[in-house]
Amino acid sequence: MGEMIEIKGSQSYPTLQELIEQGKKSFEEHFNRKASAVGYSPGRVNLIGEHVDYNDGFVLPMAIPLYTVVVGSANELDVCRVHTLYEQADKPHQMELKYDQLKPEPPVWSNYVKGVMANFPGSKINFDAVIVTSNPVGGGLSSSAALELSLFKFLSALSDPAVSKSEMALLCQRADHHFVGVPCGIMDQMAVAVGQKDHAILLDCRSLKTELVPLSDQNLVVLVANSGIRHKLVSSEYAQRRRCCEQVASMMGKRSLRDVSMKELETSQSVFQMETYQYGRHVITEIERTLSAAEALKKNDYLVFGALMTQSHISLRDDYKVSIPEIDELCEVAVKCDGVYGSRITGGGFGGCTVTLVRADKVESTIEEMSTKCRCKPLFYVFKPCDGANLTKL
């Protein structure tokens, strides 16, 4: 489990145990009995490697202790009853669902639940459940994957299927693809499935091979600034970016942009529209940056790592065009602060959060500077990496 770090100016958030207790209490109030199982999942922040997971690239996320928790038990009814405590979720907050009648329809939060239920490989056991979270929805910190994995773990506590972490991640990814309508890559589900305390995860999104990269230096923290501008990947240009990347790879006779070099792209530049060429350039250079960043982190070379983060943001802003002025301002102010190594947008883009690597003794002054000079008035979180999704039987 990850620990909450108390820093002046940063947000406090419930511990995992506090969320579980809140869920247990709410379950008893809603269903008039005690819960028997808990599934939980952290969120994630991606340090570098953005929009390359659906291009078979390399990413470097870490799990963070903003948890989504599903508390409940099996029932003897012919329906599953699910209630969310997240007030900002689309209404209604309670749904009755049947395994043989699952189809995508509003509210959006229920489509994640339906998608996991539809793809769950274990016994189809009817249940009652309450969902509680400390992860800000739409903030780019993988609240959707955390919901999917926490529900999967809860269902696993009821029927105990033999499923590996990577298989679980792939099954949950299908929920996004087929029930939510987001053609996401595998990074989020894998990051929250395999996360480990004091480590970032170098993930090969083609083979799903993972390598744990130590991130335990006590003089270093990861600062996340939530702009408060909620992104919606379903209605954004996310799918359009993915189609363009697939088009570039196909026209060059490659399986994905993972297999295209910058020299090859430049040689073929004349056959692409400028915007499409820029999308390809971002992906190819971002994969290279991610591998270089992982090597720098292994050597504790935070200057190089931070420079690569900042280069990543510039590429996401200028080539991939998924940033917005408020996010750009957060990064620009951050990199001018003493003790900051680098800063970038994180997540799908079009809002959400920035991630900044900063010396622990300079994080308070960095927060103060960003609070004073940034127009969006962000909320700040200070994180260390935590363990991935799991379950508890009560």
mmCIF file of C-alpha atoms in Angstrom:
data_model
loop_
_atom_site.group_PDB
_atom_site.id
_atom_site.type_symbol
_atom_site.label_atom_id
_atom_site.label_comp_id
_atom_site.label_asym_id
_atom_site.label_seq_id
_atom_site.Cartn_x
_atom_site.Cartn_y
_atom_site.Cartn_z
ATOM 1 C CA MET A 1 0.000 0.000 0.000
ATOM 2 C CA GLY A 2 1.090 3.567 -0.593
ATOM 3 C CA GLU A 3 1.273 6.098 2.182
ATOM 4 C CA MET A 4 -0.339 9.508 2.102
ATOM 5 C CA ILE A 5 2.252 12.285 2.158
ATOM 6 C CA GLU A 6 1.211 15.377 4.101
ATOM 7 C CA ILE A 7 2.580 18.473 2.382
ATOM 8 C CA LYS A 8 1.411 22.028 2.945
ATOM 9 C CA GLY A 9 -0.781 23.057 0.040
ATOM 10 C CA SER A 10 -1.427 19.504 -1.193
ATOM 11 C CA GLN A 11 -4.683 17.582 -0.929
ATOM 12 C CA SER A 12 -5.274 15.042 1.788
ATOM 13 C CA TYR A 13 -7.120 11.900 0.743
ATOM 14 C CA PRO A 14 -8.561 8.880 2.562
ATOM 15 C CA THR A 15 -6.413 5.856 3.224
ATOM 16 C CA LEU A 16 -7.413 2.553 1.683
ATOM 17 C CA GLN A 17 -8.678 1.320 5.038
ATOM 18 C CA GLU A 18 -10.786 4.444 5.527
ATOM 19 C CA LEU A 19 -12.399 3.927 2.133
ATOM 20 C CA ILE A 20 -13.111 0.282 2.944
ATOM 21 C CA GLU A 21 -14.743 1.267 6.234
ATOM 22 C CA GLN A 22 -16.827 3.899 4.452
ATOM 23 C CA GLY A 23 -17.913 1.306 1.898
ATOM 24 C CA LYS A 24 -18.793 -1.261 4.571
ATOM 25 C CA LYS A 25 -20.913 1.257 6.473
ATOM 26 C CA SER A 26 -22.723 2.402 3.347
ATOM 27 C CA PHE A 27 -23.326 -1.190 2.260
ATOM 28 C CA GLU A 28 -25.000 -1.993 5.566
ATOM 29 C CA GLU A 29 -27.172 1.129 5.272
ATOM 30 C CA HIS A 30 -28.218 0.389 1.694
ATOM 31 C CA PHE A 31 -28.663 -3.383 1.842
ATOM 32 C CA ASN A 32 -29.333 -4.066 5.552
ATOM 33 C CA ARG A 33 -26.633 -6.703 5.919
ATOM 34 C CA LYS A 34 -22.895 -7.007 6.223
ATOM 35 C CA ALA A 35 -20.498 -7.153 3.299
ATOM 36 C CA SER A 36 -18.401 -10.266 2.704
ATOM 37 C CA ALA A 37 -15.822 -9.106 0.152
ATOM 38 C CA VAL A 38 -13.783 -6.102 -0.981
ATOM 39 C CA GLY A 39 -12.039 -5.435 -4.263
ATOM 40 C CA TYR A 40 -9.805 -2.399 -4.584
ATOM 41 C CA SER A 41 -7.519 -0.749 -7.085
ATOM 42 C CA PRO A 42 -5.200 2.253 -7.028
ATOM 43 C CA GLY A 43 -5.111 4.865 -9.739
ATOM 44 C CA ARG A 44 -2.019 5.549 -11.792
ATOM 45 C CA VAL A 45 0.029 8.452 -13.021
ATOM 46 C CA ASN A 46 2.085 8.031 -16.163
ATOM 47 C CA LEU A 47 5.557 9.489 -15.759
ATOM 48 C CA ILE A 48 6.319 9.346 -19.494
ATOM 49 C CA GLY A 49 5.117 7.483 -22.571
ATOM 50 C CA GLU A 50 1.815 9.117 -23.542
ATOM 51 C CA HIS A 51 -0.422 7.939 -26.379
ATOM 52 C CA VAL A 52 1.992 5.167 -27.296
ATOM 53 C CA ASP A 53 0.281 2.223 -25.575
ATOM 54 C CA TYR A 54 -2.141 1.741 -28.479
ATOM 55 C CA ASN A 55 0.879 1.940 -30.796
ATOM 56 C CA ASP A 56 2.583 -1.078 -29.147
ATOM 57 C CA GLY A 57 5.108 1.233 -27.470
ATOM 58 C CA PHE A 58 6.737 1.495 -24.041
ATOM 59 C CA VAL A 59 5.242 3.403 -21.107
ATOM 60 C CA LEU A 60 6.467 4.212 -17.602
ATOM 61 C CA PRO A 61 3.544 4.606 -15.162
ATOM 62 C CA MET A 62 3.305 4.062 -11.421
ATOM 63 C CA ALA A 63 0.349 3.126 -9.226
ATOM 64 C CA ILE A 64 -0.810 5.879 -6.852
ATOM 65 C CA PRO A 65 -2.792 5.619 -3.587
ATOM 66 C CA LEU A 66 -6.023 7.163 -4.863
ATOM 67 C CA TYR A 67 -8.183 4.077 -4.505
ATOM 68 C CA THR A 68 -11.457 2.831 -5.905
ATOM 69 C CA VAL A 69 -13.090 0.270 -3.636
ATOM 70 C CA VAL A 70 -15.989 -2.114 -4.293
ATOM 71 C CA VAL A 71 -17.579 -3.517 -1.119
ATOM 72 C CA GLY A 72 -20.383 -6.070 -1.147
ATOM 73 C CA SER A 73 -21.534 -9.671 -1.107
ATOM 74 C CA ALA A 74 -23.469 -12.229 -3.126
ATOM 75 C CA ASN A 75 -27.255 -12.080 -3.014
ATOM 76 C CA GLU A 76 -30.057 -14.589 -3.662
ATOM 77 C CA LEU A 77 -31.903 -12.370 -6.126
ATOM 78 C CA ASP A 78 -32.032 -12.541 -9.918
ATOM 79 C CA VAL A 79 -30.314 -9.129 -10.289
ATOM 80 C CA CYS A 80 -27.082 -7.405 -9.306
ATOM 81 C CA ARG A 81 -27.592 -4.156 -7.393
ATOM 82 C CA VAL A 82 -24.775 -1.607 -7.583
ATOM 83 C CA HIS A 83 -24.628 1.773 -5.847
ATOM 84 C CA THR A 84 -21.915 4.421 -6.289
ATOM 85 C CA LEU A 85 -21.100 6.943 -3.575
ATOM 86 C CA TYR A 86 -19.338 9.261 -6.010
ATOM 87 C CA GLU A 87 -21.630 12.292 -6.097
ATOM 88 C CA GLN A 88 -20.249 13.617 -9.397
ATOM 89 C CA ALA A 89 -21.038 10.386 -11.232
ATOM 90 C CA ASP A 90 -23.833 10.566 -13.776
ATOM 91 C CA LYS A 91 -27.213 9.773 -12.228
ATOM 92 C CA PRO A 92 -28.846 7.504 -11.285
ATOM 93 C CA HIS A 93 -26.364 6.386 -8.649
ATOM 94 C CA GLN A 94 -27.922 2.946 -8.204
ATOM 95 C CA MET A 95 -28.502 0.337 -10.914
ATOM 96 C CA GLU A 96 -30.075 -3.105 -11.108
ATOM 97 C CA LEU A 97 -28.262 -5.252 -13.673
ATOM 98 C CA LYS A 98 -28.709 -8.747 -15.102
ATOM 99 C CA TYR A 99 -25.864 -10.702 -16.696
ATOM 100 C CA ASP A 100 -27.978 -11.710 -19.709
ATOM 101 C CA GLN A 101 -29.248 -8.160 -20.363
ATOM 102 C CA LEU A 102 -26.046 -6.105 -20.302
ATOM 103 C CA LYS A 103 -25.805 -3.394 -22.948
ATOM 104 C CA PRO A 104 -24.140 0.027 -23.107
ATOM 105 C CA GLU A 105 -26.459 2.852 -22.089
ATOM 106 C CA PRO A 106 -26.440 5.786 -19.621
ATOM 107 C CA PRO A 107 -25.318 6.417 -16.953
ATOM 108 C CA VAL A 108 -21.704 6.242 -18.124
ATOM 109 C CA TRP A 109 -20.300 4.895 -14.833
ATOM 110 C CA SER A 110 -22.523 1.828 -15.090
ATOM 111 C CA ASN A 111 -21.050 0.912 -18.492
ATOM 112 C CA TYR A 112 -17.698 0.196 -16.831
ATOM 113 C CA VAL A 113 -19.511 -2.087 -14.397
ATOM 114 C CA LYS A 114 -21.457 -3.806 -17.175
ATOM 115 C CA GLY A 115 -18.333 -4.254 -19.270
ATOM 116 C CA VAL A 116 -16.478 -6.005 -16.462
ATOM 117 C CA MET A 117 -19.486 -8.184 -15.637
ATOM 118 C CA ALA A 118 -19.843 -9.173 -19.297
ATOM 119 C CA ASN A 119 -16.180 -10.153 -19.620
ATOM 120 C CA PHE A 120 -15.691 -11.757 -16.205
ATOM 121 C CA PRO A 121 -14.480 -15.354 -16.700
ATOM 122 C CA GLY A 122 -15.666 -16.760 -13.379
ATOM 123 C CA SER A 123 -19.082 -17.884 -12.197
ATOM 124 C CA LYS A 124 -21.876 -15.365 -12.814
ATOM 125 C CA ILE A 125 -22.857 -14.727 -9.211
ATOM 126 C CA ASN A 126 -25.524 -12.124 -8.454
ATOM 127 C CA PHE A 127 -24.368 -9.551 -5.929
ATOM 128 C CA ASP A 128 -24.994 -6.292 -4.118
ATOM 129 C CA ALA A 129 -22.155 -3.763 -4.059
ATOM 130 C CA VAL A 130 -21.196 -0.211 -3.128
ATOM 131 C CA ILE A 131 -18.488 1.730 -4.974
ATOM 132 C CA VAL A 132 -16.427 4.393 -3.215
ATOM 133 C CA THR A 133 -13.415 6.270 -4.577
ATOM 134 C CA SER A 134 -10.894 8.996 -3.805
ATOM 135 C CA ASN A 135 -9.761 9.168 -7.454
ATOM 136 C CA PRO A 136 -11.034 12.307 -9.248
ATOM 137 C CA VAL A 137 -13.072 11.200 -12.264
ATOM 138 C CA GLY A 138 -11.864 12.758 -15.507
ATOM 139 C CA GLY A 139 -8.548 13.817 -14.003
ATOM 140 C CA GLY A 140 -6.347 11.567 -16.116
ATOM 141 C CA LEU A 141 -5.351 9.407 -13.126
ATOM 142 C CA SER A 142 -7.016 6.246 -14.393
ATOM 143 C CA SER A 143 -10.254 6.377 -12.431
ATOM 144 C CA SER A 144 -11.930 4.212 -15.095
ATOM 145 C CA ALA A 145 -9.332 1.423 -15.015
ATOM 146 C CA ALA A 146 -9.395 1.541 -11.207
ATOM 147 C CA LEU A 147 -13.164 1.009 -11.266
ATOM 148 C CA GLU A 148 -12.795 -1.891 -13.674
ATOM 149 C CA LEU A 149 -10.020 -3.609 -11.725
ATOM 150 C CA SER A 150 -11.636 -3.083 -8.316
ATOM 151 C CA LEU A 151 -14.891 -4.635 -9.550
ATOM 152 C CA PHE A 152 -12.986 -7.500 -11.191
ATOM 153 C CA LYS A 153 -11.207 -8.172 -7.890
ATOM 154 C CA PHE A 154 -14.508 -8.016 -6.003
ATOM 155 C CA LEU A 155 -16.073 -10.552 -8.372
ATOM 156 C CA SER A 156 -12.933 -12.683 -8.009
ATOM 157 C CA ALA A 157 -13.461 -12.720 -4.250
ATOM 158 C CA LEU A 158 -16.914 -14.238 -4.879
ATOM 159 C CA SER A 159 -15.929 -16.900 -7.442
ATOM 160 C CA ASP A 160 -12.084 -17.100 -7.471
ATOM 161 C CA PRO A 161 -11.245 -17.593 -11.194
ATOM 162 C CA ALA A 162 -7.678 -18.542 -12.162
ATOM 163 C CA VAL A 163 -6.657 -15.395 -14.042
ATOM 164 C CA SER A 164 -3.226 -13.785 -14.337
ATOM 165 C CA LYS A 165 -2.741 -10.057 -13.830
ATOM 166 C CA SER A 166 -2.192 -9.448 -17.536
ATOM 167 C CA GLU A 167 -5.290 -11.494 -18.458
ATOM 168 C CA MET A 168 -7.311 -9.497 -15.941
ATOM 169 C CA ALA A 169 -6.044 -6.245 -17.459
ATOM 170 C CA LEU A 170 -6.961 -7.379 -20.983
ATOM 171 C CA LEU A 171 -10.457 -8.434 -19.913
ATOM 172 C CA CYS A 172 -11.021 -5.072 -18.253
ATOM 173 C CA GLN A 173 -9.711 -3.266 -21.327
ATOM 174 C CA ARG A 174 -12.578 -4.869 -23.263
ATOM 175 C CA ALA A 175 -15.022 -3.052 -21.008
ATOM 176 C CA ASP A 176 -13.633 0.247 -22.298
ATOM 177 C CA HIS A 177 -13.671 -0.893 -25.909
ATOM 178 C CA HIS A 178 -17.095 -2.514 -26.088
ATOM 179 C CA PHE A 179 -19.190 -0.896 -23.363
ATOM 180 C CA VAL A 180 -17.731 2.599 -22.932
ATOM 181 C CA GLY A 181 -16.597 3.220 -26.504
ATOM 182 C CA VAL A 182 -13.007 4.264 -25.748
ATOM 183 C CA PRO A 183 -10.417 2.402 -27.887
ATOM 184 C CA CYS A 184 -7.801 2.731 -25.136
ATOM 185 C CA GLY A 185 -4.452 1.006 -24.968
ATOM 186 C CA ILE A 186 -3.514 -1.419 -22.214
ATOM 187 C CA MET A 187 -1.380 0.894 -20.053
ATOM 188 C CA ASP A 188 -3.954 1.929 -17.452
ATOM 189 C CA GLN A 189 -5.283 -1.533 -16.705
ATOM 190 C CA MET A 190 -1.787 -3.023 -16.541
ATOM 191 C CA ALA A 191 -0.416 -0.216 -14.375
ATOM 192 C CA VAL A 192 -3.071 -0.624 -11.694
ATOM 193 C CA ALA A 193 -2.902 -4.428 -11.933
ATOM 194 C CA VAL A 194 0.851 -4.880 -11.478
ATOM 195 C CA GLY A 195 1.836 -1.752 -9.527
ATOM 196 C CA GLN A 196 4.394 -2.191 -6.760
ATOM 197 C CA LYS A 197 5.361 0.023 -3.873
ATOM 198 C CA ASP A 198 8.469 2.171 -4.469
ATOM 199 C CA HIS A 199 8.620 1.245 -8.165
ATOM 200 C CA ALA A 200 7.590 2.604 -11.523
ATOM 201 C CA ILE A 201 6.647 0.064 -14.206
ATOM 202 C CA LEU A 202 8.313 -0.098 -17.605
ATOM 203 C CA LEU A 203 5.633 -1.799 -19.688
ATOM 204 C CA ASP A 204 6.064 -3.158 -23.190
ATOM 205 C CA CYS A 205 2.530 -2.672 -24.519
ATOM 206 C CA ARG A 206 3.046 -5.272 -27.264
ATOM 207 C CA SER A 207 4.296 -8.214 -25.225
ATOM 208 C CA LEU A 208 2.876 -6.981 -21.867
ATOM 209 C CA LYS A 209 6.287 -7.693 -20.344
ATOM 210 C CA THR A 210 6.927 -5.503 -17.311
ATOM 211 C CA GLU A 211 10.097 -4.371 -15.583
ATOM 212 C CA LEU A 212 10.030 -2.763 -12.149
ATOM 213 C CA VAL A 213 12.152 0.390 -12.015
ATOM 214 C CA PRO A 214 13.056 1.564 -8.473
ATOM 215 C CA LEU A 215 11.605 4.921 -7.462
ATOM 216 C CA SER A 216 12.247 5.013 -3.732
ATOM 217 C CA ASP A 217 14.591 7.999 -3.294
ATOM 218 C CA GLN A 218 13.352 9.831 -0.189
ATOM 219 C CA ASN A 219 14.649 13.111 -1.600
ATOM 220 C CA LEU A 220 12.302 12.868 -4.586
ATOM 221 C CA VAL A 221 8.518 13.111 -4.949
ATOM 222 C CA VAL A 222 5.983 13.029 -7.741
ATOM 223 C CA LEU A 223 3.736 16.088 -7.724
ATOM 224 C CA VAL A 224 0.412 15.885 -9.554
ATOM 225 C CA ALA A 225 -1.539 19.059 -10.298
ATOM 226 C CA ASN A 226 -5.207 18.539 -11.173
ATOM 227 C CA SER A 227 -6.331 21.411 -13.397
ATOM 228 C CA GLY A 228 -9.963 20.744 -12.536
ATOM 229 C CA ILE A 229 -10.766 20.628 -16.259
ATOM 230 C CA ARG A 230 -12.412 17.259 -16.699
ATOM 231 C CA HIS A 231 -11.584 15.415 -19.876
ATOM 232 C CA LYS A 232 -14.031 13.060 -21.534
ATOM 233 C CA LEU A 233 -12.235 10.567 -23.721
ATOM 234 C CA VAL A 234 -15.409 9.273 -25.361
ATOM 235 C CA SER A 235 -16.263 12.692 -26.805
ATOM 236 C CA SER A 236 -12.669 13.826 -27.342
ATOM 237 C CA GLU A 237 -10.419 13.326 -30.343
ATOM 238 C CA TYR A 238 -8.776 10.282 -28.754
ATOM 239 C CA ALA A 239 -10.260 7.825 -31.255
ATOM 240 C CA GLN A 240 -9.276 10.087 -34.150
ATOM 241 C CA ARG A 241 -5.642 10.138 -32.996
ATOM 242 C CA ARG A 242 -5.607 6.367 -32.829
ATOM 243 C CA ARG A 243 -7.060 6.003 -36.329
ATOM 244 C CA CYS A 244 -4.419 8.352 -37.734
ATOM 245 C CA CYS A 245 -1.601 6.401 -36.095
ATOM 246 C CA GLU A 246 -2.938 3.133 -37.477
ATOM 247 C CA GLN A 247 -3.232 4.728 -40.911
ATOM 248 C CA VAL A 248 0.408 5.867 -40.898
ATOM 249 C CA ALA A 249 1.640 2.431 -39.848
ATOM 250 C CA SER A 250 -0.534 0.703 -42.464
ATOM 251 C CA MET A 251 0.589 2.981 -45.290
ATOM 252 C CA MET A 252 4.198 2.186 -44.386
ATOM 253 C CA GLY A 253 3.538 -1.541 -44.329
ATOM 254 C CA LYS A 254 4.164 -1.823 -40.588
ATOM 255 C CA ARG A 255 2.215 -3.519 -37.816
ATOM 256 C CA SER A 256 2.271 -0.353 -35.702
ATOM 257 C CA LEU A 257 4.251 2.847 -35.216
ATOM 258 C CA ARG A 258 6.437 0.876 -32.790
ATOM 259 C CA ASP A 259 8.049 -0.596 -35.911
ATOM 260 C CA VAL A 260 8.622 2.718 -37.718
ATOM 261 C CA SER A 261 11.863 4.701 -37.304
ATOM 262 C CA MET A 262 12.071 8.480 -37.542
ATOM 263 C CA LYS A 263 14.208 8.111 -40.655
ATOM 264 C CA GLU A 264 11.496 6.027 -42.320
ATOM 265 C CA LEU A 265 8.807 8.526 -41.338
ATOM 266 C CA GLU A 266 10.810 11.472 -42.613
ATOM 267 C CA THR A 267 11.495 9.697 -45.908
ATOM 268 C CA SER A 268 7.746 9.227 -46.391
ATOM 269 C CA GLN A 269 6.706 12.641 -45.068
ATOM 270 C CA SER A 270 5.442 13.870 -48.436
ATOM 271 C CA VAL A 271 2.656 11.267 -48.588
ATOM 272 C CA PHE A 272 1.071 12.401 -45.311
ATOM 273 C CA GLN A 273 -0.823 15.497 -44.317
ATOM 274 C CA MET A 274 1.309 17.599 -41.950
ATOM 275 C CA GLU A 275 -0.931 16.898 -38.965
ATOM 276 C CA THR A 276 -0.819 13.153 -39.532
ATOM 277 C CA TYR A 277 2.962 13.275 -39.910
ATOM 278 C CA GLN A 278 3.199 15.170 -36.607
ATOM 279 C CA TYR A 279 1.100 12.545 -34.843
ATOM 280 C CA GLY A 280 3.479 9.859 -36.064
ATOM 281 C CA ARG A 281 6.503 11.913 -35.064
ATOM 282 C CA HIS A 282 5.208 12.263 -31.515
ATOM 283 C CA VAL A 283 4.640 8.531 -31.099
ATOM 284 C CA ILE A 284 8.018 7.472 -32.502
ATOM 285 C CA THR A 285 10.003 10.016 -30.482
ATOM 286 C CA GLU A 286 7.937 9.350 -27.346
ATOM 287 C CA ILE A 287 8.784 5.664 -27.434
ATOM 288 C CA GLU A 288 12.476 6.596 -27.652
ATOM 289 C CA ARG A 289 12.103 9.098 -24.799
ATOM 290 C CA THR A 290 10.420 6.513 -22.576
ATOM 291 C CA LEU A 291 13.199 3.954 -22.980
ATOM 292 C CA SER A 292 15.818 6.658 -22.321
ATOM 293 C CA ALA A 293 13.889 7.859 -19.276
ATOM 294 C CA ALA A 294 13.739 4.364 -17.784
ATOM 295 C CA GLU A 295 17.507 4.032 -18.131
ATOM 296 C CA ALA A 296 18.002 7.447 -16.518
ATOM 297 C CA LEU A 297 15.750 6.505 -13.602
ATOM 298 C CA LYS A 298 17.721 3.305 -13.012
ATOM 299 C CA LYS A 299 20.835 5.502 -12.664
ATOM 300 C CA ASN A 300 19.069 8.093 -10.480
ATOM 301 C CA ASP A 301 19.820 10.633 -13.198
ATOM 302 C CA TYR A 302 16.886 12.911 -12.487
ATOM 303 C CA LEU A 303 18.213 15.779 -14.606
ATOM 304 C CA VAL A 304 18.052 13.653 -17.743
ATOM 305 C CA PHE A 305 14.741 12.101 -16.694
ATOM 306 C CA GLY A 306 13.195 15.515 -16.060
ATOM 307 C CA ALA A 307 14.437 16.916 -19.364
ATOM 308 C CA LEU A 308 12.782 13.998 -21.162
ATOM 309 C CA MET A 309 9.511 14.657 -19.308
ATOM 310 C CA THR A 310 9.543 18.274 -20.448
ATOM 311 C CA GLN A 311 10.371 17.249 -24.025
ATOM 312 C CA SER A 312 7.434 14.851 -23.855
ATOM 313 C CA HIS A 313 5.080 17.682 -22.946
ATOM 314 C CA ILE A 314 6.307 19.855 -25.799
ATOM 315 C CA SER A 315 5.704 16.977 -28.212
ATOM 316 C CA LEU A 316 2.224 16.316 -26.814
ATOM 317 C CA ARG A 317 1.442 20.032 -27.078
ATOM 318 C CA ASP A 318 2.880 20.787 -30.520
ATOM 319 C CA ASP A 319 2.833 17.483 -32.424
ATOM 320 C CA TYR A 320 0.008 15.450 -30.864
ATOM 321 C CA LYS A 321 -2.074 18.495 -29.961
ATOM 322 C CA VAL A 322 -3.728 17.079 -26.843
ATOM 323 C CA SER A 323 -2.806 19.821 -24.380
ATOM 324 C CA ILE A 324 -4.725 22.983 -23.510
ATOM 325 C CA PRO A 325 -3.501 26.440 -22.378
ATOM 326 C CA GLU A 326 -4.234 25.830 -18.695
ATOM 327 C CA ILE A 327 -2.144 22.641 -18.710
ATOM 328 C CA ASP A 328 0.662 24.332 -20.630
ATOM 329 C CA GLU A 329 0.761 27.077 -18.014
ATOM 330 C CA LEU A 330 1.019 24.564 -15.172
ATOM 331 C CA CYS A 331 4.025 22.941 -16.837
ATOM 332 C CA GLU A 332 5.692 26.234 -17.774
ATOM 333 C CA VAL A 333 5.455 27.563 -14.219
ATOM 334 C CA ALA A 334 6.612 24.266 -12.722
ATOM 335 C CA VAL A 335 9.811 23.911 -14.758
ATOM 336 C CA LYS A 336 10.922 27.377 -13.671
ATOM 337 C CA CYS A 337 10.735 26.419 -9.986
ATOM 338 C CA ASP A 338 13.859 25.592 -7.999
ATOM 339 C CA GLY A 339 14.186 21.842 -7.455
ATOM 340 C CA VAL A 340 11.924 20.813 -10.347
ATOM 341 C CA TYR A 341 13.454 18.335 -12.796
ATOM 342 C CA GLY A 342 10.646 18.197 -15.355
ATOM 343 C CA SER A 343 6.889 18.521 -15.889
ATOM 344 C CA ARG A 344 4.363 17.278 -18.423
ATOM 345 C CA ILE A 345 0.712 16.616 -19.123
ATOM 346 C CA THR A 346 -0.340 13.114 -18.095
ATOM 347 C CA GLY A 347 -3.280 11.011 -19.210
ATOM 348 C CA GLY A 348 -5.377 11.224 -22.338
ATOM 349 C CA GLY A 349 -5.168 14.996 -22.589
ATOM 350 C CA PHE A 350 -7.666 17.812 -23.265
ATOM 351 C CA GLY A 351 -7.652 18.624 -19.546
ATOM 352 C CA GLY A 352 -6.854 16.580 -16.479
ATOM 353 C CA CYS A 353 -3.499 16.670 -14.700
ATOM 354 C CA THR A 354 0.181 17.427 -14.964
ATOM 355 C CA VAL A 355 2.923 15.342 -13.387
ATOM 356 C CA THR A 356 6.100 16.958 -12.061
ATOM 357 C CA LEU A 357 9.274 15.388 -10.700
ATOM 358 C CA VAL A 358 10.589 17.559 -7.876
ATOM 359 C CA ARG A 359 12.997 17.459 -4.956
ATOM 360 C CA ALA A 360 11.164 16.701 -1.734
ATOM 361 C CA ASP A 361 12.560 19.798 0.009
ATOM 362 C CA LYS A 362 11.246 22.036 -2.793
ATOM 363 C CA VAL A 363 7.754 20.646 -3.236
ATOM 364 C CA GLU A 364 6.041 23.158 -0.914
ATOM 365 C CA SER A 365 7.571 26.155 -2.649
ATOM 366 C CA THR A 366 6.681 24.623 -6.036
ATOM 367 C CA ILE A 367 3.059 24.197 -4.975
ATOM 368 C CA GLU A 368 2.940 27.791 -3.728
ATOM 369 C CA GLU A 369 4.417 29.107 -6.971
ATOM 370 C CA MET A 370 2.019 27.128 -9.153
ATOM 371 C CA SER A 371 -0.946 28.115 -6.997
ATOM 372 C CA THR A 372 -0.074 31.791 -7.263
ATOM 373 C CA LYS A 373 0.768 32.017 -10.941
ATOM 374 C CA CYS A 374 -1.631 29.549 -12.593
ATOM 375 C CA ARG A 375 -5.088 30.736 -13.534
ATOM 376 C CA CYS A 376 -6.839 27.352 -13.214
ATOM 377 C CA LYS A 377 -6.282 27.108 -9.424
ATOM 378 C CA PRO A 378 -5.202 23.451 -9.395
ATOM 379 C CA LEU A 379 -5.482 20.876 -6.645
ATOM 380 C CA PHE A 380 -2.169 19.246 -5.739
ATOM 381 C CA TYR A 381 -1.311 15.674 -4.780
ATOM 382 C CA VAL A 382 2.065 14.352 -3.658
ATOM 383 C CA PHE A 383 2.634 10.659 -4.302
ATOM 384 C CA LYS A 384 4.963 7.746 -3.817
ATOM 385 C CA PRO A 385 4.305 4.544 -5.834
ATOM 386 C CA CYS A 386 1.981 1.969 -4.244
ATOM 387 C CA ASP A 387 0.929 -1.654 -4.758
ATOM 388 C CA GLY A 388 -1.626 -2.697 -7.373
ATOM 389 C CA ALA A 389 -5.193 -4.041 -7.274
ATOM 390 C CA ASN A 390 -6.139 -6.701 -4.752
ATOM 391 C CA LEU A 391 -9.015 -8.167 -2.759
ATOM 392 C CA THR A 392 -9.999 -8.897 0.826
ATOM 393 C CA LYS A 393 -12.568 -11.329 2.163
ATOM 394 C CA LEU A 394 -14.370 -10.053 5.254
#
